[in-house]
PDB file of C-alpha atoms in Angstrom:
ATOM      1  CA  TYR A   1      18.795 -43.995 -39.523  1.00 80.00           C
ATOM      2  CA  VAL A   2      20.704 -45.760 -42.282  1.00 82.00           C
ATOM      3  CA  LEU A   3      19.828 -49.394 -41.529  1.00 75.00           C
ATOM      4  CA  ALA A   4      16.442 -48.742 -39.904  1.00 80.00           C
ATOM      5  CA  SER A   5      14.933 -45.743 -41.666  1.00 83.00           C
ATOM      6  CA  TRP A   6      11.532 -47.046 -40.509  1.00 85.00           C
ATOM      7  CA  ALA A   7      12.451 -46.520 -36.834  1.00 84.00           C
ATOM      8  CA  ASP A   8      10.452 -44.110 -34.706  1.00 85.00           C
ATOM      9  CA  TRP A   9      13.493 -42.472 -33.129  1.00 84.00           C
ATOM     10  CA  LEU A  10      17.071 -41.512 -33.835  1.00 87.00           C
ATOM     11  CA  TYR A  11      18.962 -41.008 -30.580  1.00 84.00           C
ATOM     12  CA  VAL A  12      22.574 -39.837 -30.601  1.00 81.00           C
ATOM     13  CA  ALA A  13      24.923 -39.382 -27.658  1.00 76.00           C
ATOM     14  CA  GLU A  14      27.960 -38.227 -29.674  1.00 68.00           C
ATOM     15  CA  ALA A  15      26.165 -35.038 -30.508  1.00 67.00           C
ATOM     16  CA  GLY A  16      28.836 -32.834 -32.019  1.00 66.00           C
ATOM     17  CA  ARG A  17      30.720 -35.569 -33.824  1.00 71.00           C
ATOM     18  CA  PHE A  18      27.669 -37.368 -35.184  1.00 77.00           C
ATOM     19  CA  TRP A  19      25.768 -34.317 -36.414  1.00 76.00           C
ATOM     20  CA  GLY A  20      28.929 -32.841 -37.916  1.00 75.00           C
ATOM     21  CA  TRP A  21      29.824 -36.071 -39.716  1.00 79.00           C
ATOM     22  CA  SER A  22      26.321 -37.128 -40.754  1.00 83.00           C
ATOM     23  CA  THR A  23      24.587 -33.989 -41.943  1.00 81.00           C
ATOM     24  CA  GLY A  24      24.868 -31.391 -44.635  1.00 81.00           C
ATOM     25  CA  PRO A  25      26.696 -31.338 -47.943  1.00 83.00           C
ATOM     26  CA  ASP A  26      30.084 -31.968 -46.291  1.00 79.00           C
ATOM     27  CA  ARG A  27      29.076 -35.126 -44.387  1.00 82.00           C
ATOM     28  CA  VAL A  28      31.706 -37.867 -44.276  1.00 82.00           C
ATOM     29  CA  ASN A  29      29.768 -40.540 -46.156  1.00 82.00           C
ATOM     30  CA  GLN A  30      27.928 -39.034 -49.101  1.00 86.00           C
ATOM     31  CA  ASP A  31      26.380 -42.434 -49.885  1.00 88.00           C
ATOM     32  CA  GLU A  32      24.335 -42.315 -46.671  1.00 87.00           C
ATOM     33  CA  PRO A  33      21.261 -40.148 -46.201  1.00 90.00           C
ATOM     34  CA  ASP A  34      21.531 -36.900 -44.287  1.00 89.00           C
ATOM     35  CA  ALA A  35      20.619 -37.643 -40.659  1.00 88.00           C
ATOM     36  CA  LEU A  36      18.545 -34.460 -40.464  1.00 88.00           C
ATOM     37  CA  ASP A  37      16.222 -35.929 -43.122  1.00 90.00           C
ATOM     38  CA  PHE A  38      15.279 -38.800 -40.780  1.00 91.00           C
ATOM     39  CA  GLU A  39      11.477 -38.703 -40.549  1.00 90.00           C
ATOM     40  CA  GLY A  40      11.100 -39.934 -36.972  1.00 90.00           C
ATOM     41  CA  THR A  41      11.843 -38.125 -33.742  1.00 90.00           C
ATOM     42  CA  LYS A  42      15.456 -36.988 -33.453  1.00 89.00           C
ATOM     43  CA  ILE A  43      16.960 -36.727 -29.959  1.00 87.00           C
ATOM     44  CA  VAL A  44      20.458 -35.776 -28.830  1.00 83.00           C
ATOM     45  CA  ALA A  45      22.218 -35.932 -25.467  1.00 81.00           C
ATOM     46  CA  TRP A  46      23.391 -32.416 -24.736  1.00 74.00           C
ATOM     47  CA  THR A  47      26.442 -31.808 -22.550  1.00 69.00           C
ATOM     48  CA  PRO A  48      28.754 -28.832 -22.094  1.00 61.00           C
ATOM     49  CA  ARG A  49      31.297 -30.666 -24.282  1.00 62.00           C
ATOM     50  CA  VAL A  50      29.062 -30.399 -27.354  1.00 57.00           C
ATOM     51  CA  GLN A  51      30.186 -27.725 -29.746  1.00 60.00           C
ATOM     52  CA  PRO A  52      27.684 -24.840 -29.575  1.00 66.00           C
ATOM     53  CA  GLN A  53      27.895 -24.238 -33.338  1.00 67.00           C
ATOM     54  CA  TYR A  54      25.688 -27.300 -33.841  1.00 71.00           C
ATOM     55  CA  LEU A  55      22.846 -26.217 -31.561  1.00 74.00           C
ATOM     56  CA  ASP A  56      21.037 -23.758 -33.863  1.00 76.00           C
ATOM     57  CA  ARG A  57      21.171 -26.163 -36.808  1.00 76.00           C
ATOM     58  CA  LEU A  58      19.898 -29.061 -34.688  1.00 80.00           C
ATOM     59  CA  LEU A  59      17.065 -27.057 -33.160  1.00 82.00           C
ATOM     60  CA  ALA A  60      16.062 -25.785 -36.619  1.00 82.00           C
ATOM     61  CA  ALA A  61      15.867 -29.424 -37.791  1.00 83.00           C
ATOM     62  CA  ASP A  62      13.585 -30.333 -34.873  1.00 87.00           C
ATOM     63  CA  VAL A  63      16.260 -32.269 -32.981  1.00 86.00           C
ATOM     64  CA  HIS A  64      15.328 -32.452 -29.300  1.00 84.00           C
ATOM     65  CA  PRO A  65      18.188 -31.927 -26.830  1.00 83.00           C
ATOM     66  CA  ILE A  66      18.152 -33.851 -23.531  1.00 83.00           C
ATOM     67  CA  LYS A  67      20.560 -33.010 -20.717  1.00 81.00           C
ATOM     68  CA  HIS A  68      23.139 -35.687 -19.953  1.00 78.00           C
ATOM     69  CA  CYS A  69      24.401 -36.125 -16.401  1.00 72.00           C
ATOM     70  CA  ALA A  70      28.112 -36.917 -16.319  1.00 64.00           C
ATOM     71  CA  PRO A  71      28.298 -40.729 -16.623  1.00 57.00           C
ATOM     72  CA  GLU A  72      30.433 -41.154 -13.537  1.00 59.00           C
ATOM     73  CA  GLN A  73      27.786 -39.421 -11.407  1.00 69.00           C
ATOM     74  CA  ARG A  74      24.664 -41.548 -11.844  1.00 78.00           C
ATOM     75  CA  MET A  75      23.429 -44.877 -13.184  1.00 83.00           C
ATOM     76  CA  GLY A  76      19.943 -46.345 -13.489  1.00 87.00           C
ATOM     77  CA  LEU A  77      16.884 -44.465 -14.764  1.00 89.00           C
ATOM     78  CA  SER A  78      16.325 -40.762 -14.407  1.00 88.00           C
ATOM     79  CA  ASP A  79      12.945 -39.687 -13.044  1.00 87.00           C
ATOM     80  CA  ASP A  80      13.310 -36.455 -15.048  1.00 88.00           C
ATOM     81  CA  PRO A  81      12.250 -36.903 -18.715  1.00 87.00           C
ATOM     82  CA  GLY A  82      14.703 -34.175 -19.726  1.00 86.00           C
ATOM     83  CA  LEU A  83      17.752 -35.823 -18.138  1.00 87.00           C
ATOM     84  CA  VAL A  84      19.598 -39.059 -18.872  1.00 87.00           C
ATOM     85  CA  TYR A  85      22.206 -40.968 -16.875  1.00 86.00           C
ATOM     86  CA  GLY A  86      24.799 -43.550 -17.795  1.00 86.00           C
ATOM     87  CA  PRO A  87      27.924 -43.994 -19.892  1.00 84.00           C
ATOM     88  CA  ASN A  88      26.479 -44.804 -23.354  1.00 83.00           C
ATOM     89  CA  SER A  89      23.692 -44.025 -25.780  1.00 83.00           C
ATOM     90  CA  VAL A  90      21.779 -47.273 -25.223  1.00 88.00           C
ATOM     91  CA  HIS A  91      21.630 -46.557 -21.502  1.00 89.00           C
ATOM     92  CA  HIS A  92      20.414 -43.031 -22.262  1.00 87.00           C
ATOM     93  CA  VAL A  93      17.719 -43.991 -24.733  1.00 86.00           C
ATOM     94  CA  LEU A  94      16.286 -46.652 -22.437  1.00 91.00           C
ATOM     95  CA  SER A  95      15.730 -43.892 -19.894  1.00 88.00           C
ATOM     96  CA  VAL A  96      14.074 -41.718 -22.537  1.00 87.00           C
ATOM     97  CA  ILE A  97      11.851 -44.602 -23.672  1.00 86.00           C
ATOM     98  CA  HIS A  98      10.789 -45.199 -20.095  1.00 86.00           C
ATOM     99  CA  HIS A  99       9.141 -41.747 -20.097  1.00 87.00           C
ATOM    100  CA  THR A 100       7.202 -42.302 -23.331  1.00 87.00           C
ATOM    101  CA  GLY A 101       4.982 -45.089 -22.067  1.00 88.00           C
ATOM    102  CA  ALA A 102       6.481 -47.634 -24.470  1.00 89.00           C
ATOM    103  CA  LYS A 103       6.138 -51.166 -23.143  1.00 93.00           C
ATOM    104  CA  ARG A 104       8.537 -53.081 -25.393  1.00 93.00           C
ATOM    105  CA  VAL A 105      12.053 -52.308 -26.577  1.00 91.00           C
ATOM    106  CA  ILE A 106      14.022 -54.454 -29.014  1.00 90.00           C
ATOM    107  CA  LEU A 107      17.758 -53.836 -28.927  1.00 91.00           C
ATOM    108  CA  LEU A 108      19.543 -54.042 -32.300  1.00 86.00           C
ATOM    109  CA  GLY A 109      23.282 -53.700 -32.782  1.00 83.00           C
ATOM    110  CA  VAL A 110      24.090 -53.715 -29.075  1.00 88.00           C
ATOM    111  CA  ASP A 111      26.956 -56.178 -29.104  1.00 86.00           C
ATOM    112  CA  MET A 112      28.807 -54.680 -26.093  1.00 86.00           C
ATOM    113  CA  ARG A 113      32.033 -56.498 -26.921  1.00 80.00           C
ATOM    114  CA  GLY A 114      35.488 -55.589 -28.153  1.00 70.00           C
ATOM    115  CA  SER A 115      36.892 -52.152 -27.528  1.00 57.00           C
ATOM    116  CA  GLU A 116      35.870 -50.018 -30.495  1.00 56.00           C
ATOM    117  CA  HIS A 117      32.740 -48.378 -31.794  1.00 55.00           C
ATOM    118  CA  PHE A 118      30.945 -50.048 -34.684  1.00 53.00           C
ATOM    119  CA  HIS A 119      32.210 -47.350 -37.029  1.00 52.00           C
ATOM    120  CA  PRO A 120      35.850 -46.479 -37.697  1.00 53.00           C
ATOM    121  CA  SER A 121      37.332 -43.300 -36.326  1.00 52.00           C
ATOM    122  CA  TRP A 122      36.122 -40.416 -38.419  1.00 53.00           C
ATOM    123  CA  PRO A 123      38.007 -37.176 -39.038  1.00 55.00           C
ATOM    124  CA  GLY A 124      38.845 -35.405 -35.796  1.00 53.00           C
ATOM    125  CA  SER A 125      37.214 -38.116 -33.692  1.00 51.00           C
ATOM    126  CA  GLY A 126      40.242 -39.083 -31.647  1.00 52.00           C
ATOM    127  CA  ASP A 127      40.151 -42.325 -29.708  1.00 53.00           C
ATOM    128  CA  LEU A 128      36.791 -44.104 -29.965  1.00 52.00           C
ATOM    129  CA  THR A 129      37.543 -47.047 -27.731  1.00 54.00           C
ATOM    130  CA  SER A 130      34.810 -48.067 -25.332  1.00 68.00           C
ATOM    131  CA  ASP A 131      34.827 -49.774 -21.947  1.00 79.00           C
ATOM    132  CA  PHE A 132      32.148 -52.365 -22.636  1.00 82.00           C
ATOM    133  CA  VAL A 133      32.666 -54.065 -19.266  1.00 85.00           C
ATOM    134  CA  THR A 134      31.595 -50.818 -17.582  1.00 84.00           C
ATOM    135  CA  PHE A 135      28.788 -50.366 -20.121  1.00 86.00           C
ATOM    136  CA  ARG A 136      27.378 -53.842 -19.415  1.00 90.00           C
ATOM    137  CA  ALA A 137      27.477 -53.234 -15.650  1.00 90.00           C
ATOM    138  CA  ALA A 138      25.682 -49.915 -16.124  1.00 90.00           C
ATOM    139  CA  MET A 139      23.001 -51.553 -18.267  1.00 92.00           C
ATOM    140  CA  ALA A 140      22.299 -54.016 -15.464  1.00 94.00           C
ATOM    141  CA  THR A 141      21.258 -51.049 -13.277  1.00 93.00           C
ATOM    142  CA  LEU A 142      18.305 -50.539 -15.636  1.00 95.00           C
ATOM    143  CA  VAL A 143      16.810 -54.032 -15.401  1.00 96.00           C
ATOM    144  CA  ASP A 144      14.790 -53.660 -12.181  1.00 96.00           C
ATOM    145  CA  PRO A 145      13.571 -50.072 -12.755  1.00 94.00           C
ATOM    146  CA  LEU A 146      12.389 -50.935 -16.283  1.00 95.00           C
ATOM    147  CA  LYS A 147      10.707 -54.106 -15.040  1.00 95.00           C
ATOM    148  CA  LYS A 148       8.904 -52.079 -12.345  1.00 94.00           C
ATOM    149  CA  ALA A 149       7.763 -49.673 -15.084  1.00 92.00           C
ATOM    150  CA  TYR A 150       6.447 -52.669 -17.110  1.00 94.00           C
ATOM    151  CA  VAL A 151       8.921 -52.046 -19.941  1.00 95.00           C
ATOM    152  CA  GLU A 152      10.001 -55.291 -21.613  1.00 96.00           C
ATOM    153  CA  VAL A 153      13.498 -55.186 -23.089  1.00 96.00           C
ATOM    154  CA  LEU A 154      14.566 -57.846 -25.606  1.00 96.00           C
ATOM    155  CA  ASN A 155      18.032 -58.194 -27.112  1.00 95.00           C
ATOM    156  CA  ALA A 156      17.934 -59.108 -30.823  1.00 92.00           C
ATOM    157  CA  THR A 157      21.657 -58.573 -31.369  1.00 90.00           C
ATOM    158  CA  PRO A 158      23.385 -61.771 -32.542  1.00 89.00           C
ATOM    159  CA  ASP A 159      26.502 -62.558 -30.487  1.00 89.00           C
ATOM    160  CA  SER A 160      25.777 -59.806 -27.968  1.00 91.00           C
ATOM    161  CA  ALA A 161      27.766 -59.845 -24.734  1.00 92.00           C
ATOM    162  CA  LEU A 162      24.891 -58.062 -22.984  1.00 93.00           C
ATOM    163  CA  GLU A 163      23.203 -60.749 -20.917  1.00 94.00           C
ATOM    164  CA  CYS A 164      20.826 -58.848 -18.626  1.00 95.00           C
ATOM    165  CA  TRP A 165      17.840 -59.118 -21.014  1.00 96.00           C
ATOM    166  CA  PRO A 166      16.373 -62.087 -22.895  1.00 96.00           C
ATOM    167  CA  ARG A 167      17.813 -62.813 -26.334  1.00 95.00           C
ATOM    168  CA  VAL A 168      15.446 -63.067 -29.282  1.00 94.00           C
ATOM    169  CA  ASN A 169      15.676 -63.553 -33.017  1.00 90.00           C
ATOM    170  CA  LEU A 170      14.469 -60.402 -34.778  1.00 84.00           C
ATOM    171  CA  ALA A 171      12.720 -62.497 -37.436  1.00 83.00           C
ATOM    172  CA  ASP A 172      10.497 -63.999 -34.724  1.00 79.00           C
TER     173      ASP A 172
END
C-alpha cells in the first residue's frame, strides 16, 4: 500500500500487528499513509490469534476477513474462497487470487531469503524470523494447481530465492 498504492488489493496475514501498527493516529510510521485509506480491496487472514479489538474497526473500513487454516495442517490451494492455507501471506493471497478469475500474477518483493521480515520488529512484535526454506517448499505446492487453473505466476523480485515460477523484469 505504500510502494504500490495503485495495486488492486492489499492482503495482510499479520492481521492484528499490521492493522494496529499501520492505521489510525497512533500508527508507528506517521510518514506512511494510513492502510485503511488504501483505495483497493483490503483483505485480512483471520485466525483465533487475532486480537478481537481490531475486528469492528476493520469491518467498518471494508476490510474483508478470510479464514486461515493453521499452516501446519494444509498446503496447496483451498477450494473454498473464504479459506486460505499455507504458512505465509504470499501463499494465502495466491489462493485468494485463484478464486477471482485473475489469469496473471506478478510477484513483487518476494525474496524468500534470509531469516527476517522485510521490516524491522515493531513495538510488541516479538520475534519476526521466518523459515523461508519451509515457505519456498510450500509455494511449490501451488505451482500445479495454479497451472491447472490457467493462472500464470511471474516472479519480478530481483535476487529472489523462490525458483518455482519464471523470473521477469518488472520493466518488461
